[in-house]
Every structure is written in structure tokens, then in C-alpha cells.
Tab-separated table of C-alpha atoms and ligand atoms in Angstrom:
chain	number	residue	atom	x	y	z
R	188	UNK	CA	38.440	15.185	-3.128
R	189	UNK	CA	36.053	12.953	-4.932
R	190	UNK	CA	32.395	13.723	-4.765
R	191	UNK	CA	29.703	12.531	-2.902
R	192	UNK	CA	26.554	10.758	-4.499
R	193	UNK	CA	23.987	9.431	-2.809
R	194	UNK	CA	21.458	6.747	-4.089
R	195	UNK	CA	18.153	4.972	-1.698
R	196	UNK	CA	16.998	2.125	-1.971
R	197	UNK	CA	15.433	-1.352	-0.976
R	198	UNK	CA	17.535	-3.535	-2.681
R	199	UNK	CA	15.656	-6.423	-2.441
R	200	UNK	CA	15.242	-8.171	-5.631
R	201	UNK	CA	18.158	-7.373	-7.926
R	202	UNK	CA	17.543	-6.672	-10.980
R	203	UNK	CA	19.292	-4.687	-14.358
R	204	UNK	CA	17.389	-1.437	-13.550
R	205	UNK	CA	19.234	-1.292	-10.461
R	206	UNK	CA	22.051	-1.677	-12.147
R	207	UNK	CA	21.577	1.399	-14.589
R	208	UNK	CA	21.353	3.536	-11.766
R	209	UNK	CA	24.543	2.707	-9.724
R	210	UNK	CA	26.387	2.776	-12.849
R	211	UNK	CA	25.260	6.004	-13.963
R	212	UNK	CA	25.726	7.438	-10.300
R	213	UNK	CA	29.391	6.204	-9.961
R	214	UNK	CA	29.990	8.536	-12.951
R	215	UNK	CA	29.710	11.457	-10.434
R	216	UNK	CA	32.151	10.313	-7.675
R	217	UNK	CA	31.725	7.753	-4.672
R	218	UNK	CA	28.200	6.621	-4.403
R	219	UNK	CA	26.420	6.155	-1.249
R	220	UNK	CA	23.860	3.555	-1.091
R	221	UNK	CA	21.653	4.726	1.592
R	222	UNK	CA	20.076	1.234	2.328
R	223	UNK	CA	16.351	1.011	3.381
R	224	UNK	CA	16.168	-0.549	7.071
R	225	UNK	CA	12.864	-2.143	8.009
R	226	UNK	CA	11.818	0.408	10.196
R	227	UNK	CA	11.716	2.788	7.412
R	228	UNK	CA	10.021	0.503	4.589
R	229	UNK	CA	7.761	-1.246	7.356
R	230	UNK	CA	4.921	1.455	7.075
R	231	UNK	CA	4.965	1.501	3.126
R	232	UNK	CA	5.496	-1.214	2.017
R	233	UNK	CA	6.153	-5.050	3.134
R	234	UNK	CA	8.977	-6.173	4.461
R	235	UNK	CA	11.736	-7.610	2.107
R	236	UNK	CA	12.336	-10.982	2.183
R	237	UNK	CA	15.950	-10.847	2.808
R	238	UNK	CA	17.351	-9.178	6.045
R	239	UNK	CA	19.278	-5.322	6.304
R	240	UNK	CA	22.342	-7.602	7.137
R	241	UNK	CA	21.440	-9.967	3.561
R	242	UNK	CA	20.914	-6.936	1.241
R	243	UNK	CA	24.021	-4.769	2.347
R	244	UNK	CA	26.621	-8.000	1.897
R	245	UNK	CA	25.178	-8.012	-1.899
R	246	UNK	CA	24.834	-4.173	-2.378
R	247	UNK	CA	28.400	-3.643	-1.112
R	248	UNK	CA	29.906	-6.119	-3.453
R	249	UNK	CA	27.897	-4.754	-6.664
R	250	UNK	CA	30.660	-2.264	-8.724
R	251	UNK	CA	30.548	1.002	-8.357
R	252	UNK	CA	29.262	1.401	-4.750
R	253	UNK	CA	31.599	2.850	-2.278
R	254	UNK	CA	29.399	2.659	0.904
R	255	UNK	CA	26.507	1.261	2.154
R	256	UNK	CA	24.834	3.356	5.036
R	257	UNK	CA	21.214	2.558	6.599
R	258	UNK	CA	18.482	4.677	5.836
R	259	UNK	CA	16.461	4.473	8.728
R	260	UNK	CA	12.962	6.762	7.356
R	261	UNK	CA	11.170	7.175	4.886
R	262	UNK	CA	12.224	9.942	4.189
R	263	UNK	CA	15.752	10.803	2.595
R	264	UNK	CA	15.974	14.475	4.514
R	265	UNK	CA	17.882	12.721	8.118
R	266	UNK	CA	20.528	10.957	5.533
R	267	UNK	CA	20.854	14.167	3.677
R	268	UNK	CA	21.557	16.290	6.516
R	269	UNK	CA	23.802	13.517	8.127
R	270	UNK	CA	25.917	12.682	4.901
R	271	UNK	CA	25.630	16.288	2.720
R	272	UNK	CA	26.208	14.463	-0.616
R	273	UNK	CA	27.014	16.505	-3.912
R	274	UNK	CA	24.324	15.050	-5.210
R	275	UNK	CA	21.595	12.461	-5.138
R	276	UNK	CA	20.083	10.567	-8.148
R	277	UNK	CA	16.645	9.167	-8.177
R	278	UNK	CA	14.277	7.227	-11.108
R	279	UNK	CA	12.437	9.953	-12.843
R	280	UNK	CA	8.931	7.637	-11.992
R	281	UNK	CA	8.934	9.596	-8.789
R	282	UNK	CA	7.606	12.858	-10.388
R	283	UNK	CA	4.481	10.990	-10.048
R	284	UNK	CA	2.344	9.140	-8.124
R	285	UNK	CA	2.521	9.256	-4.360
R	286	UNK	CA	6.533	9.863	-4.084
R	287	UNK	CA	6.303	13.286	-5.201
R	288	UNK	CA	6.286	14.985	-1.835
R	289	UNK	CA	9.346	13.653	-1.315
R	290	UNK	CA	10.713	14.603	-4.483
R	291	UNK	CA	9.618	17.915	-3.200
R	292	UNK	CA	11.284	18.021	0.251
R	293	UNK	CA	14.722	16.217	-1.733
R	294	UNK	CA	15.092	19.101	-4.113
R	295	UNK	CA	14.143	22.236	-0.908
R	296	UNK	CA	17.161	20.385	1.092
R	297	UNK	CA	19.512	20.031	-1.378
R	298	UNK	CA	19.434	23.704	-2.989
R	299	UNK	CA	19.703	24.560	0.868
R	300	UNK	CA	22.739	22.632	0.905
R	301	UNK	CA	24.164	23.616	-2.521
R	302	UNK	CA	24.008	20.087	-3.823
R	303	UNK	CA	22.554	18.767	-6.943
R	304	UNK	CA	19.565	16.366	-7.774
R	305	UNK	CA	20.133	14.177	-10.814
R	306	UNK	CA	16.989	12.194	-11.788
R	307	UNK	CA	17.956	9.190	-14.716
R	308	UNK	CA	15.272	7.750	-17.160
R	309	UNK	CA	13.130	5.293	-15.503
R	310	UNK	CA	14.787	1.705	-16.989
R	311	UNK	CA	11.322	0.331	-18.715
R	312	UNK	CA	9.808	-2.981	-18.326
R	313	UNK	CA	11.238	-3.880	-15.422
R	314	UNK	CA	10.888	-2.700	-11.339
R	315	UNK	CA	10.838	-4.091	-7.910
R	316	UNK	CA	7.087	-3.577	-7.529
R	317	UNK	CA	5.789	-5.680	-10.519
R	318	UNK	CA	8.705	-8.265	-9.882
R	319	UNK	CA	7.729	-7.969	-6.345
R	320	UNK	CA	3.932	-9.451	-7.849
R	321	UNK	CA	5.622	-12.205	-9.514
R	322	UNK	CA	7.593	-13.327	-6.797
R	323	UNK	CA	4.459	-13.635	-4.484
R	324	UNK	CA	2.697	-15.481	-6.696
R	325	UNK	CA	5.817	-18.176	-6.725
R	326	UNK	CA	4.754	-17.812	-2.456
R	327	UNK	CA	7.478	-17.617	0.483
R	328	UNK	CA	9.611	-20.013	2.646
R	329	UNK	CA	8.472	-21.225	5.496
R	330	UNK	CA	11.870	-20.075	7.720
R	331	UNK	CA	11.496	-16.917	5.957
R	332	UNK	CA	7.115	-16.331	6.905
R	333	UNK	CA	8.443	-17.521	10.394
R	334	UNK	CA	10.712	-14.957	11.276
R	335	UNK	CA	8.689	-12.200	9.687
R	336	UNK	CA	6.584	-11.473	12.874
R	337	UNK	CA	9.600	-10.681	14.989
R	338	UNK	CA	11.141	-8.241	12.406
R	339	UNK	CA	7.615	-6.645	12.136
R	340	UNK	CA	6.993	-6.185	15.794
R	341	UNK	CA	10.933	-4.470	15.735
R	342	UNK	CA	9.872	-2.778	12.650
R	343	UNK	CA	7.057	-0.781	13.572
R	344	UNK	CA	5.119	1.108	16.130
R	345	UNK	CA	2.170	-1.718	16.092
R	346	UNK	CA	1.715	-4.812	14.619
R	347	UNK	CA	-1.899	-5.268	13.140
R	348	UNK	CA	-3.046	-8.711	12.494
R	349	UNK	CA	-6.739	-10.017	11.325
R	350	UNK	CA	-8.199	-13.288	12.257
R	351	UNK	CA	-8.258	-15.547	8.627
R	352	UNK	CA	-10.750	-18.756	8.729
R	353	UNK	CA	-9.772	-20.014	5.085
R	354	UNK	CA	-7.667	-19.304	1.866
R	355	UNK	CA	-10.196	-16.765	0.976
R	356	UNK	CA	-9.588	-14.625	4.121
R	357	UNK	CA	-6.162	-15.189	3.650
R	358	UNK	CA	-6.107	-13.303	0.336
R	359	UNK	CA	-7.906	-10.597	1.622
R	360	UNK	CA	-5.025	-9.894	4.413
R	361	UNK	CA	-2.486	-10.454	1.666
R	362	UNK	CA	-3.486	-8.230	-0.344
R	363	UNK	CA	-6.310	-5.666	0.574
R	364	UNK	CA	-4.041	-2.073	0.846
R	365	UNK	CA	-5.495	1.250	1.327
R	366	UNK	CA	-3.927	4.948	0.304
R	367	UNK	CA	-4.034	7.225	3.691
R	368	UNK	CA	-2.236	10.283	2.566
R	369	UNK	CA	1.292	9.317	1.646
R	370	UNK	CA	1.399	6.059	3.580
R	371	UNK	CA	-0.058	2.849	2.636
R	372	UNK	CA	-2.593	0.629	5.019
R	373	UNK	CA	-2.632	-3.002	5.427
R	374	UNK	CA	-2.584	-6.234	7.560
R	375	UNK	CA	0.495	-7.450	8.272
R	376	UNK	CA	-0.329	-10.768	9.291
R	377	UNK	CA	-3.373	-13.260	10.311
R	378	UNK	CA	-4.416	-14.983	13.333
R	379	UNK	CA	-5.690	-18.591	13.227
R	380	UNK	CA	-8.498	-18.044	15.964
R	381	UNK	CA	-10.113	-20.929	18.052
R	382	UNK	CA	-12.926	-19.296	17.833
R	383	UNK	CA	-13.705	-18.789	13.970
R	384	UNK	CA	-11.987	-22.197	13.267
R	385	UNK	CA	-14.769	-24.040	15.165
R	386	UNK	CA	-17.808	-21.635	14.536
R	387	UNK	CA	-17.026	-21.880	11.049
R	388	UNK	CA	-17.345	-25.614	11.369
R	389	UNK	CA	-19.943	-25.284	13.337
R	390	UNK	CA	-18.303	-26.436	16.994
R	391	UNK	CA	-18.223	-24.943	19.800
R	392	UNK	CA	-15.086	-23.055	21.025
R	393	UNK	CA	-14.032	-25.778	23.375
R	394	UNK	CA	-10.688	-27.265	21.899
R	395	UNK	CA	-13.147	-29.586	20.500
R	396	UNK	CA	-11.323	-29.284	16.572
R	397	UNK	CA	-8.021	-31.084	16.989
R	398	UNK	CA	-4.748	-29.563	15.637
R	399	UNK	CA	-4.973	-31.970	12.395
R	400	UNK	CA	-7.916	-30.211	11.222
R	401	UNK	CA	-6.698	-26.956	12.171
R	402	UNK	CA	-3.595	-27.540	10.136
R	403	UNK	CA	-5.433	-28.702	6.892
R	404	UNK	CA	-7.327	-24.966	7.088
R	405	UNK	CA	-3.901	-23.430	8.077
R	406	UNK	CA	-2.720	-25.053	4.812
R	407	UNK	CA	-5.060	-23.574	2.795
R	408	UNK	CA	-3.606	-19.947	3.912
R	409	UNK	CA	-0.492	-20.775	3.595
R	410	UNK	CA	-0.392	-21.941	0.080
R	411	UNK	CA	-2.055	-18.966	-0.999
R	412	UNK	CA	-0.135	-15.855	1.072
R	413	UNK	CA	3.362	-15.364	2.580
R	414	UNK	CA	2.536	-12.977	5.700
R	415	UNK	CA	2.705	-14.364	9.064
R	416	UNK	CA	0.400	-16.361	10.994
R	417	UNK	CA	-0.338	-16.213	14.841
R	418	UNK	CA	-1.768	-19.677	15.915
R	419	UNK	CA	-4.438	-19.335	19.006
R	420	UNK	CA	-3.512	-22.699	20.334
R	421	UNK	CA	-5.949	-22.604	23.030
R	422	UNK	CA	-4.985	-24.001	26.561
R	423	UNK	CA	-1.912	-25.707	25.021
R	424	UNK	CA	-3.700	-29.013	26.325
R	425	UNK	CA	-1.065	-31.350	28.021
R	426	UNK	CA	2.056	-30.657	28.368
R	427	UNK	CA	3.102	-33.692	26.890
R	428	UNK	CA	0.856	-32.988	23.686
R	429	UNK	CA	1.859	-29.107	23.532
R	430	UNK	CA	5.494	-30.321	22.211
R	431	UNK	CA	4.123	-31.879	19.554
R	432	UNK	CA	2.158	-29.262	18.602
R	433	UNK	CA	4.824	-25.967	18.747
R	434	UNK	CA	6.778	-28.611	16.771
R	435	UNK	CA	4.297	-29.104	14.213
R	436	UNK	CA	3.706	-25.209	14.116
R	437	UNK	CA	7.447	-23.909	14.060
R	438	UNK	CA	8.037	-26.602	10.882
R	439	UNK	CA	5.246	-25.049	8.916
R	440	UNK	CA	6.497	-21.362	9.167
R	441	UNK	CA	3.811	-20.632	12.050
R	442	UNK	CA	5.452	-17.541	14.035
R	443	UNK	CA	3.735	-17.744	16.761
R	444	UNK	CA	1.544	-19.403	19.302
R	445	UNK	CA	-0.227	-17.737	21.994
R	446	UNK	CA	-1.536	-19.800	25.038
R	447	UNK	CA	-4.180	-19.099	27.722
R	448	UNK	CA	-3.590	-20.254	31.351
R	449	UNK	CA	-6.515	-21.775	31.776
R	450	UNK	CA	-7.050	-25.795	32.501
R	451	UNK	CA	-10.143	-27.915	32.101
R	452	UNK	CA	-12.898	-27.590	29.994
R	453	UNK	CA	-11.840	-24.542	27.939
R	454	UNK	CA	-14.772	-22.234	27.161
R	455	UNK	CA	-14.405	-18.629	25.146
R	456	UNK	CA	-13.279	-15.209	27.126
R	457	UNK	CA	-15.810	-13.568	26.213
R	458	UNK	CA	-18.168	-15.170	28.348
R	459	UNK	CA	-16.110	-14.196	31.289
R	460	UNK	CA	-17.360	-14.928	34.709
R	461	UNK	CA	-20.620	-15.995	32.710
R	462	UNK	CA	-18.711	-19.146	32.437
R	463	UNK	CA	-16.747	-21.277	34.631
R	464	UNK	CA	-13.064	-19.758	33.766
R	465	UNK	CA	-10.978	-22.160	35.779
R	466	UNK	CA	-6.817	-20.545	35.692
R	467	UNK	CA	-3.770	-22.445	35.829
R	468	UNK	CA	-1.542	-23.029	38.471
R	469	UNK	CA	1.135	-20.266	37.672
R	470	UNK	CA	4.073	-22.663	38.102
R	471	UNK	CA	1.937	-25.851	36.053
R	472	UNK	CA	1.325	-22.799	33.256
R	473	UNK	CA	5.162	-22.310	33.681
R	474	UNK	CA	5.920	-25.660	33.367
R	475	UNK	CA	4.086	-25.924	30.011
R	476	UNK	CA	5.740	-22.678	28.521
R	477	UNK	CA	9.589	-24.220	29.619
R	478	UNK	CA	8.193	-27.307	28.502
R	479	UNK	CA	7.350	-26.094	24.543
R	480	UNK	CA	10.416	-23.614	24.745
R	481	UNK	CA	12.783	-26.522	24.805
R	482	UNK	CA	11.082	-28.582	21.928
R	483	UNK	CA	11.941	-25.629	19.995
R	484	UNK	CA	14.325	-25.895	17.038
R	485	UNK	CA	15.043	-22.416	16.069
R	486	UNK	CA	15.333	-19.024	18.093
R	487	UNK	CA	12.486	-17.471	15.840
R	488	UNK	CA	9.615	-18.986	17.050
R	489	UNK	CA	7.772	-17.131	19.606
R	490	UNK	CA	5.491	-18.681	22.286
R	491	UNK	CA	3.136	-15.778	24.374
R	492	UNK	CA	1.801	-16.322	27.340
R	493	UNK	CA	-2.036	-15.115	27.469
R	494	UNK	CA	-3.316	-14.332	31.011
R	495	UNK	CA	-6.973	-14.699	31.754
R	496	UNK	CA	-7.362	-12.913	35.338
R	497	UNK	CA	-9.563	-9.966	34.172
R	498	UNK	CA	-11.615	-12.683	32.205
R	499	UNK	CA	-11.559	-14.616	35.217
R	500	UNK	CA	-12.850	-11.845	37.449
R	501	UNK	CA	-9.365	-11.484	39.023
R	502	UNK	CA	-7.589	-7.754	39.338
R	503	UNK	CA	-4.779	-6.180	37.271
R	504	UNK	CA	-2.481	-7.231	40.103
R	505	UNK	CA	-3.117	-11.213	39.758
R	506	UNK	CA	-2.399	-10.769	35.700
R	507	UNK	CA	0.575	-8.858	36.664
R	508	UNK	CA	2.032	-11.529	38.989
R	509	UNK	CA	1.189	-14.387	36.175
R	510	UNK	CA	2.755	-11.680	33.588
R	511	UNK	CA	6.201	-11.660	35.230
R	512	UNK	CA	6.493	-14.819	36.274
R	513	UNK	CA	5.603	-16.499	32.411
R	514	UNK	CA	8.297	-13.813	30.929
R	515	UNK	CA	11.019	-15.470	33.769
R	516	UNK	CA	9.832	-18.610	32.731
R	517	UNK	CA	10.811	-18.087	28.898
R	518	UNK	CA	7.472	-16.701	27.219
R	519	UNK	CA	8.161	-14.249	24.072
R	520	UNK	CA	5.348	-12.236	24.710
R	521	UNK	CA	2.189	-12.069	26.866
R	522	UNK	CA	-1.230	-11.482	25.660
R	523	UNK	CA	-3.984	-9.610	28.262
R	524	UNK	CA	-7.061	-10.411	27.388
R	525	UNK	CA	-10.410	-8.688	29.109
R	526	UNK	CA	-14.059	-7.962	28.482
R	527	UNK	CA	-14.289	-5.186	29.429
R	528	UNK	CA	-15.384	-2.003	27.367
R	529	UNK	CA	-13.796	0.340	28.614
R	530	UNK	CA	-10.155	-1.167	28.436
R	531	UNK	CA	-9.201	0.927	31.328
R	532	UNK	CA	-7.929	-2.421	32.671
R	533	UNK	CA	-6.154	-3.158	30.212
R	534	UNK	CA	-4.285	0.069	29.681
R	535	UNK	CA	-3.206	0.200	33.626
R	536	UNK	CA	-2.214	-3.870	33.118
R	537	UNK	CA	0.243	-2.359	30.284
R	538	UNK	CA	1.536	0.692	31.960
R	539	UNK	CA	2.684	-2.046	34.607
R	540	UNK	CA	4.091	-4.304	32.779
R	541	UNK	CA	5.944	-1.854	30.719
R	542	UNK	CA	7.846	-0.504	33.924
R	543	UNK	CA	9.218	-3.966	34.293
R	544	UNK	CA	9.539	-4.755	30.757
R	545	UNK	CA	10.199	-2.375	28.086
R	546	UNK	CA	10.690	-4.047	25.366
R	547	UNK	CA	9.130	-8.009	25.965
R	548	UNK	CA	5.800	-8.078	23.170
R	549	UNK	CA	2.225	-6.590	24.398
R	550	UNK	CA	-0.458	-8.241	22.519
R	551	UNK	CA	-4.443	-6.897	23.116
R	552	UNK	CA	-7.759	-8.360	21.580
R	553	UNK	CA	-9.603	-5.061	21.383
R	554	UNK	CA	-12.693	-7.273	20.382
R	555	UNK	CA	-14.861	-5.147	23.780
R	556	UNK	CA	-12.703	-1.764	24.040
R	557	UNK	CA	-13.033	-1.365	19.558
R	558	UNK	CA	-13.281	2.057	20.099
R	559	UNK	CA	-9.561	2.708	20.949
R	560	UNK	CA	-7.844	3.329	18.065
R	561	UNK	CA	-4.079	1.443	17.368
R	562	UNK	CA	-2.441	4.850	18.098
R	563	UNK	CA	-3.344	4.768	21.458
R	564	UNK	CA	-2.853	1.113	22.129
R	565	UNK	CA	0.827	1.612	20.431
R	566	UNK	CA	1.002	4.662	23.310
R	567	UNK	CA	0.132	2.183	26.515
R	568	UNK	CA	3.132	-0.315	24.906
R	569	UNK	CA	0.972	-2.375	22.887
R	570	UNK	CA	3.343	-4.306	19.904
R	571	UNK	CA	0.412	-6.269	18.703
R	572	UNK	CA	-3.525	-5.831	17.803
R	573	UNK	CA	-5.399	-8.915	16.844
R	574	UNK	CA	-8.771	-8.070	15.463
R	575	UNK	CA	-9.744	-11.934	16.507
R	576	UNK	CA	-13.274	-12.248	14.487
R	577	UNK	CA	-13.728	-9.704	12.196
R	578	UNK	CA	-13.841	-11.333	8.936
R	579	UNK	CA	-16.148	-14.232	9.874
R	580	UNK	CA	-18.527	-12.013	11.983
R	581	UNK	CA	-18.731	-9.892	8.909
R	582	UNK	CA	-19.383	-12.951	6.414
R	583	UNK	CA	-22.637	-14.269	9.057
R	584	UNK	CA	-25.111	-11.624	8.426
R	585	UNK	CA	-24.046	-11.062	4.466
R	586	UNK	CA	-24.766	-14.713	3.841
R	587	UNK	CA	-27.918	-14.727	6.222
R	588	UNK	CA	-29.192	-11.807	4.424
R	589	UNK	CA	-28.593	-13.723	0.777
R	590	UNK	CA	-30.139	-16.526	2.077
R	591	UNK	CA	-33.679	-15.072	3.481
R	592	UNK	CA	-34.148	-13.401	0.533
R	593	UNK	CA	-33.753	-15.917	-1.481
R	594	UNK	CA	-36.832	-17.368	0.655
R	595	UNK	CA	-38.621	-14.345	0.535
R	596	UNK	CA	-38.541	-13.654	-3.283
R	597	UNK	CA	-38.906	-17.172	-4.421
R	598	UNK	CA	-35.459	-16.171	-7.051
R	599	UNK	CA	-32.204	-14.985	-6.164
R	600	UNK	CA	-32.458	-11.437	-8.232
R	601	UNK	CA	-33.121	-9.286	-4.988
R	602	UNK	CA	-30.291	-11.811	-3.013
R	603	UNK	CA	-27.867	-9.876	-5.839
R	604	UNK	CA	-27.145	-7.121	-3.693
R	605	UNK	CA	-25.636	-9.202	-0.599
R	606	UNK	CA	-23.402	-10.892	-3.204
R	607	UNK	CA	-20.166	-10.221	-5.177
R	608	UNK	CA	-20.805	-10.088	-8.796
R	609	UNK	CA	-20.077	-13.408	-11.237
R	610	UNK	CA	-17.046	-11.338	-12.848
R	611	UNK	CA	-15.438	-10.899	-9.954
R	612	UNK	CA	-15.717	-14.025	-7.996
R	613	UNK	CA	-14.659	-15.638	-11.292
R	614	UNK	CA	-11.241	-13.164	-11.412
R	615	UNK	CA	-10.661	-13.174	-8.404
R	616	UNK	CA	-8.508	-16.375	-7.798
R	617	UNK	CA	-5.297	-16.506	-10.652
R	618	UNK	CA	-6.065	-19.467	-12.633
R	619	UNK	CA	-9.796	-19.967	-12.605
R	620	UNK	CA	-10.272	-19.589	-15.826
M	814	SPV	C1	-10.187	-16.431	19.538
M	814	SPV	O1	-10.257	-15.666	18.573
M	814	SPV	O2	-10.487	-17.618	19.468
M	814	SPV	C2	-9.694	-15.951	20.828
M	814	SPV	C3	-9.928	-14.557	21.215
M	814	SPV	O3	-9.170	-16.743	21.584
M	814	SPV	S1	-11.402	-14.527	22.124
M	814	SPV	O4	-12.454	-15.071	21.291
M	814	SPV	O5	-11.664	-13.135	22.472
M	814	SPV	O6	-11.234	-15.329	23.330
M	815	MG	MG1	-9.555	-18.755	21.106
């Protein structure tokens, strides 16, 4: 009987290093490409562009691969057990860096099993993570940015997105990644918020910047990152205008928009009762969700429903009738929204809806309850954390802080500490110089 070999991987962007190492595993028997699902690249690294479904059809054809399997962690040890291959072959590059633990746990599991790692010469020049570089820089599709949210929020535990104002946020969510232990850390996508959109124009949050202007900033971050984008599209003004504006959205590889239940003069949540909060009708707020559902082109864009009871002074049970009745009526998701700090209500509003609904999309703005951490929102049935102002609030007191001592001083040496050096600001854009 013919061996077993088994061989991981991503499979994303082909390319001749790939190559090298199904050719040299087929020399052992009948390779096994254990194929990386999203689940288990989602907390590691980003998504691939194409789909599990894409990559196997051009895996499967490539000579000298018998089998394509999924590899659903991480981790090779499940597929190990599961398959017991006479051996598995790896790049020698993961003797270092931050794949060495489970170079460690490979070679424990396979003496156990009497099989045999072979590691191959690391093909030079060329791998998936610098082409990966080159192929952001060219930028994304927009059907392809579109449908990332929905494989993200299948993909992993929790979703975390951070509100972007401009291109230069954008970059920052694109790229900014942390090391924690052996994962990796970072955004996975933006949100377009009403709120930073005006203040940083210096409006008032009161749908008072109109979705043209709103899309010139949008295009900004989209020329200059490929993650997804959540659009906070307000009230969803008229019905008749809403269309239009999911329209508009879904063509420029927007995956979402989330609308608030609330009619007339909108003014921000976080007011509260402070403010007059007037609510929807449920069935006119129903009407407006069937309403954009069927201007919809594709299947990918999402609309979510965001229900402003607790803001409104109203109890969990009101935002649980509005919940169920928006799902029936065709939303993608619901948002609960509350300013409250203890997010007690919000947590019982989840447990709720979860009983009803395992598996429609939770999003929270934990802008009042910040000190719950993700893993516990993930534990109440939370798919989505927007951190709706972070990046904006956080520019404010840097640039008022520049700015007064500037006054102060008379020169700008002393402002030097609020501000990024000249180097950087000058390297930090591809192309500047
Ligand atoms: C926004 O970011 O504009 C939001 C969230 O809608 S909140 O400001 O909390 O209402
Ligand atoms: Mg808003």
C-alpha cells in the first residue's frame, strides 16, 4: 500500500515554491494536502482572498496531489490524529520565528505515531507572505472586500472592527498587527461612523453630512486598504432614499449597513433620554428593512437592524420584540445599542435573543461598558465589536496638546513630543518620496 504524506497549507497565491514542495512530497507516496479553512487561518492571519471551495478546485488539479482534506486549526495535531500519515513535510523556515511550537508539537505526535517528519529547503526569494505585501499594495475587488465580513463573522469567535474617519485611519486598521504569544492581533475591518464623519467636519451628528460626502471620505479608505467596511447609515432616512443608498453602498464593496429605528430629527445615543430619542414604528422600521433588502443585487450584502429601546429609556423586553420582528422582516443582523456602564442590559438583551436565534449576527458598541473584554462579549453571543470613536477621540487631545504649546512656547520645539517625527510621517505613505 502506498504511503501517506501529508502537506498544510493556505494555498492562496500560487506560486513555484509551492510547487517544490508537492513535488518533492509526491516522491514519498500519495500526498495529502491538508487545506487551511478560514476558521483556522482567521486568528493568524487574514483571510485569503479566494474561498476554501476556490483554493481546493486549483490545489486538487495541481500534479502530484492525491487529496485535498480541510484543515480546520491551526494546529496540524487534529489532522494528524485523524489521517496518521507516514509522514509530513514542512519548509525548514519554521524552525524559526513564531511557528516553532508547532514544529514542536508536529515532531512529539508523529514519533508517537511512528511516522516521519521531512522538512525541505526553504525555496528562496519567493513566499506567500512577501507576495501577500505586493498583492495589497495592487488593493482588492470590491465583490471580493464585500463578502469578506460574512466569512469573518463565520470565521471567528468575534469580529473586531475600529471606527476609520480618513485614509490615514484606514492604514492604521490595515495594517497595525500585534504579537500575543503565538497568535497575531489586529482589526479586521472599519466602521464608517456618523459620528466621527461629522465631528471631524465639524457637524453635528444629525444626518446633517449627506451620503455624497460620506462616500468621497469612504473613497479615500478604500483606495488605500482591502478589509471591510461597516457603513453607520444613520436612520436610513426615507424609505424611498434608503434604496438608493444600500445601492450605492453594495456597488462600492461596502459589507454592511447598520440602521437605527429611530425617525425625526436624529440626535447621537449617547445622549440617551438626555435627548429627545423618538423610535420607529416597528412595522414602518420593517417596511424600510424589506424595502432596502429587495434593492439588493447580491446575497452578500448585509443590512442590521440597530434597536434603540435601552437608549430610548425602554426595557430589554421592547428591544427584544423590535429584535425578532426586524430578523422576520429580513435584517442580517441586529445591533443593541445602550448607555449604560454596566452592560448588564445588554448581556441579558443577548442571552435572549440567542435562545431564539443562534446563529443571526450580534453586534455591541461597547463605547459605555469598555471594561468588558471581547472574550466575554464573544461568551453572551456577540459576532461583532465596533469600537465606534476610538481613533478620532484619540487624535482630539494629541492635536490640542500640539497646538497650546505651540502658543505657550512661542516655537514648536516643546509641541515635538505630541507629534510623529518628520522621518516617519514622510515614510509612512508608499510613494511620497
Ligand atoms: C456612531 O459611531 O456614529 C454611532 C455609534 O452611531 S454611537 O455614537 O454610540 O451612537
Ligand atoms: Mg452614528
Amino acid at each position: 500500500m502506498a504511503k501517506k504524506i501529508y502537506l498544510g497549507m493556505i494555498g492562496d497565491i500560487m506560486h513555484p515554491g509551492l510547487i517544490n514542495i508537492i513535488r518533492e512530497g509526491a516522491k514519498y507516496g500519495d500526498l495529502i494536502v491538508g487545506l487551511f479553512t478560514d476558521k483556522a487561518i482567521a486568528n493568524h492571519k487574514r483571510l485569503p482572498y479566494l474561498s476554501y471551495e476556490q483554493r481546493k478546485r486549483v490545489i486538487e488539479n495541481i500534479k502530484g496531489v492525491s487529496e485535498v482534506v480541510p484543515q480546520d486549526d491551526w494546529s496540524y495535531i487534529p489532522n494528524l490524529k485523524k489521517y496518521k500519515p507516514d509522514y509530513i513535510i514542512h519548509g525548514d523556515d519554521w524552525k524559526s520565528g513564531n511557528e516553532q511550537e508547532l514544529r514542536q508539537e508536529v515532531f512529539e505526535v508523529m514519533n508517537e505515531q511512528g511516522g516521519r517528519v521531512i522538512e525541505v529547503p526553504y525555496t528562496k526569494g519567493i513566499d506567500s507572505s512577501s507576495l501577500d505585501k505586493e498583492i495589497k499594495s495592487i488593493g482588492t475587488t470590491p465583490d471580493i472586500r464585500l463578502k469578506s465580513l460574512r466569512r469573518l463573522i463565520k470565521a471567528k469567535p468575534i469580529v473586531r472592527i475600529l471606527e476609520a474617519h480618513d485614509g490615514l485611519c484606514g492604514l492604521i486598521i490595515e495594517n497595525l498587527e500585534i504579537k500575543k504569544g503565538l497568535k497575531n492581533a489586529s482589526f479586521d475591518g472599519m466602521w464608517s461612523s456618523s459620528l466621527t464623519d461629522s465631528t471631524s467636519k465639524g457637524k453635528p451628528d444629525i444626518e446633517a453630512v449627506d451620503l455624497t460626502t460620506r462616500m468621497q471620505d469612504l473613497n479615500n479608505i478604500l483606495e488605500c486598504t482591502t478589509k471591510p467596511i461597516i457603513f453607520d447609515g444613520d436612520t436610513g432616512g426615507k424609505i424611498e432614499h434608503f434604496v438608493f443608498t444600500v445601492r450605492t453602498l453594495e456597488r462600492n464593496g461596502i459589507s454592511a449597513i447598520i440602521i437605527e429605528d429611530k425617525v425625526g430629527l436624529k440626535k447621537n445615543s449617547l445622549f440617551g433620554t438626555d435627548a429627545v430619542q423618538t423610535q420607529d414604528s416597528i412595522e414602518g422600521f420593517c417596511n424600510k428593512i424589506r424595502a432596502g433588502k429587495n434593492a439588493l443585487i447580491t446575497k452578500d450584502f448585509m443590512i442590521i437592524s440597530r434597536i434603540e429601546s435601552l437608549i430610548a429609556g425602554k426595557p430589554v423586553s421592547d428591544a427584544l420584540e423590535r429584535a425578532f420582528a426586524y430578523v422576520e422582516a429580513g435584517a442580517d443582523g441586529v445591533m443593541i445599542h445602550s448607555k449604560n456602564k454596566s452592560g448588564e442590559d445588554i448581556k441579558e438583551f443577548c442571552f435572549a435573543f440567542r435562545e431564539k436565534h443562534p446563529l443571526v449576527p450580534i453586534v455591541v458598541v461597547p463605547t459605555t461598558y469598555s471594561q468588558i473584554y471581547e472574550e466575554e462579549l464573544c461568551s453572551w453571543g456577540v459576532n461583532i465589536v465596533i469600537y465606534a470613536n476610538h481613533m478620532l477621540r484619540a487624535a482630539y487631545p494629541a492635536m490640542v496638546k500640539a497646538a497650546t504649546s505651540i502658543l505657550e512656547n512661542e516655537r514648536a520645539a516643546e509641541a515635538g513630543e505630541y507629534c510623529m517625527p518628520i522621518k516617519e510621517i514622510l515614510e509612512l505613505i508608499p510613494g511620497t518620496k
